[in-house]
Amino acid sequence: MIDKSRTALSYASQKREKHRLLRVIISLIILFVLYNIVTAFFFSVWVLRNDTMQPGLRPGDRFLVASTALPNMFAGLRPSDSTVPAKRGNLVIIDTRQGEKKSLFLSAIDIVIRFFTIQQFSLFNAEEHLFIKRLVALPGDEIYMNNYILRIRPAGNSFPLTEFEFADRPYYPNIPQGQALWDESLPLSGNMERIILGPGEFFVISDDRGSTGDSRTWGPIGTKEIVGRPILRIWPPARIGIP
């Protein structure tokens, strides 16, 4: 004989389990969507994995990064000085893959992996295309380098000033010792001829002036390549603060 009370109880229990599972799935979907909106348009966490920004920044430092996605969108709709993503002297995150075609399938899988690993793992090697650099010159600036220090003359100014005089916060680049046989025509010799940045062009540089991989070798970068601005160092605890 079938116990109808047990059958009803079993059905109700199964229904509750299904509702609980459905709530978990919906919660994950909402969290996933919010996570991607926040990291794409507002804030994300980024880890420095090389030593090109010493002595101020060190490998392993973690930063809260403000996205430049919204300013870049506004810049595309209505270009103006107010849409410049950073000021002279600011640290910026550079994505050298901007403009390249990406697989939509792999990009979607990468988003899922980064979500479930809290941005610790990715299908793509970020070290190959993401860099933290210091933005030192804006569109229209005339710049040149002498003994690894940049001199900048903004459009309309009569005289050039050093890069440090334009920065909101002090920073201290690592100046390498000159090599006796180093040809000054080389990009990392410490000297650079005068150039004038065109519209939408920015000049970024490493704090370790002996390091490769900045505008001395890449040339000026565009607005779209500036994808974020570190606003707070959150690790290690002893050095938490504005970078």
CSV table of N, CA and C in Angstrom, one decimal, residues 38-45 63-69 71 85 91-93 226-232:
chain,number,residue,atom,x,y,z
A,38,VAL,N,31.6,45.4,-13.6
A,38,VAL,CA,32.5,46.1,-12.7
A,38,VAL,C,33.9,46.1,-13.2
A,39,THR,N,34.4,44.9,-13.6
A,39,THR,CA,35.8,44.8,-14.0
A,39,THR,C,36.0,45.4,-15.4
A,40,ALA,N,35.0,45.4,-16.3
A,40,ALA,CA,35.2,46.0,-17.6
A,40,ALA,C,35.1,47.5,-17.6
A,41,PHE,N,34.2,48.0,-16.8
A,41,PHE,CA,33.9,49.5,-16.8
A,41,PHE,C,34.3,50.3,-15.6
A,42,PHE,N,34.6,49.6,-14.5
A,42,PHE,CA,34.9,50.4,-13.3
A,42,PHE,C,36.3,50.0,-12.6
A,43,PHE,N,36.3,48.8,-12.0
A,43,PHE,CA,37.5,48.5,-11.2
A,43,PHE,C,37.9,47.0,-11.4
A,44,SER,N,39.2,46.7,-11.3
A,44,SER,CA,39.7,45.4,-11.3
A,44,SER,C,41.0,45.3,-10.5
A,45,VAL,N,41.5,44.1,-10.3
A,45,VAL,CA,42.8,44.0,-9.6
A,45,VAL,C,43.8,43.5,-10.6
A,63,PHE,N,47.4,46.0,-7.4
A,63,PHE,CA,46.8,47.3,-7.5
A,63,PHE,C,45.3,47.2,-7.8
A,64,LEU,N,44.6,48.1,-7.2
A,64,LEU,CA,43.2,48.4,-7.7
A,64,LEU,C,43.3,49.3,-8.9
A,65,VAL,N,42.7,48.8,-10.0
A,65,VAL,CA,42.9,49.6,-11.2
A,65,VAL,C,41.5,50.1,-11.7
A,66,ALA,N,41.5,51.4,-12.0
A,66,ALA,CA,40.3,52.0,-12.5
A,66,ALA,C,40.3,51.9,-14.0
A,67,SER,N,39.2,51.3,-14.5
A,67,SER,CA,39.1,51.1,-16.0
A,67,SER,C,39.0,52.4,-16.7
A,68,THR,N,39.5,52.5,-17.9
A,68,THR,CA,39.4,53.7,-18.8
A,68,THR,C,38.3,53.4,-19.9
A,69,ALA,N,37.6,52.3,-19.8
A,69,ALA,CA,36.6,52.0,-20.8
A,69,ALA,C,35.6,53.1,-21.1
A,71,PRO,N,35.8,56.4,-20.1
A,71,PRO,CA,36.4,57.6,-20.7
A,71,PRO,C,36.8,57.4,-22.2
A,85,PRO,N,42.6,60.0,-20.6
A,85,PRO,CA,42.4,59.0,-19.5
A,85,PRO,C,43.3,59.2,-18.3
A,91,LEU,N,50.5,56.5,-13.4
A,91,LEU,CA,50.7,55.2,-13.9
A,91,LEU,C,49.5,54.7,-14.7
A,92,VAL,N,49.8,54.0,-15.7
A,92,VAL,CA,48.7,53.5,-16.6
A,92,VAL,C,49.0,52.0,-16.9
A,93,ILE,N,47.9,51.3,-17.2
A,93,ILE,CA,48.0,49.9,-17.7
A,93,ILE,C,47.8,50.0,-19.2
A,226,ILE,N,45.4,52.5,-23.6
A,226,ILE,CA,45.4,52.8,-22.2
A,226,ILE,C,44.1,52.2,-21.6
A,227,VAL,N,44.2,51.0,-21.0
A,227,VAL,CA,43.0,50.3,-20.5
A,227,VAL,C,42.7,50.5,-19.0
A,228,GLY,N,43.6,51.1,-18.3
A,228,GLY,CA,43.4,51.3,-16.8
A,228,GLY,C,44.4,52.2,-16.2
A,229,ARG,N,44.0,52.6,-15.0
A,229,ARG,CA,45.0,53.4,-14.2
A,229,ARG,C,45.0,52.9,-12.8
A,230,PRO,N,46.2,52.4,-12.3
A,230,PRO,CA,46.3,52.0,-10.9
A,230,PRO,C,46.1,53.2,-10.0
A,231,ILE,N,45.1,53.0,-9.0
A,231,ILE,CA,44.8,54.1,-8.1
A,231,ILE,C,45.1,53.7,-6.7
A,232,LEU,N,45.4,52.4,-6.4
A,232,LEU,CA,45.7,52.1,-5.0
A,232,LEU,C,46.5,50.8,-5.0
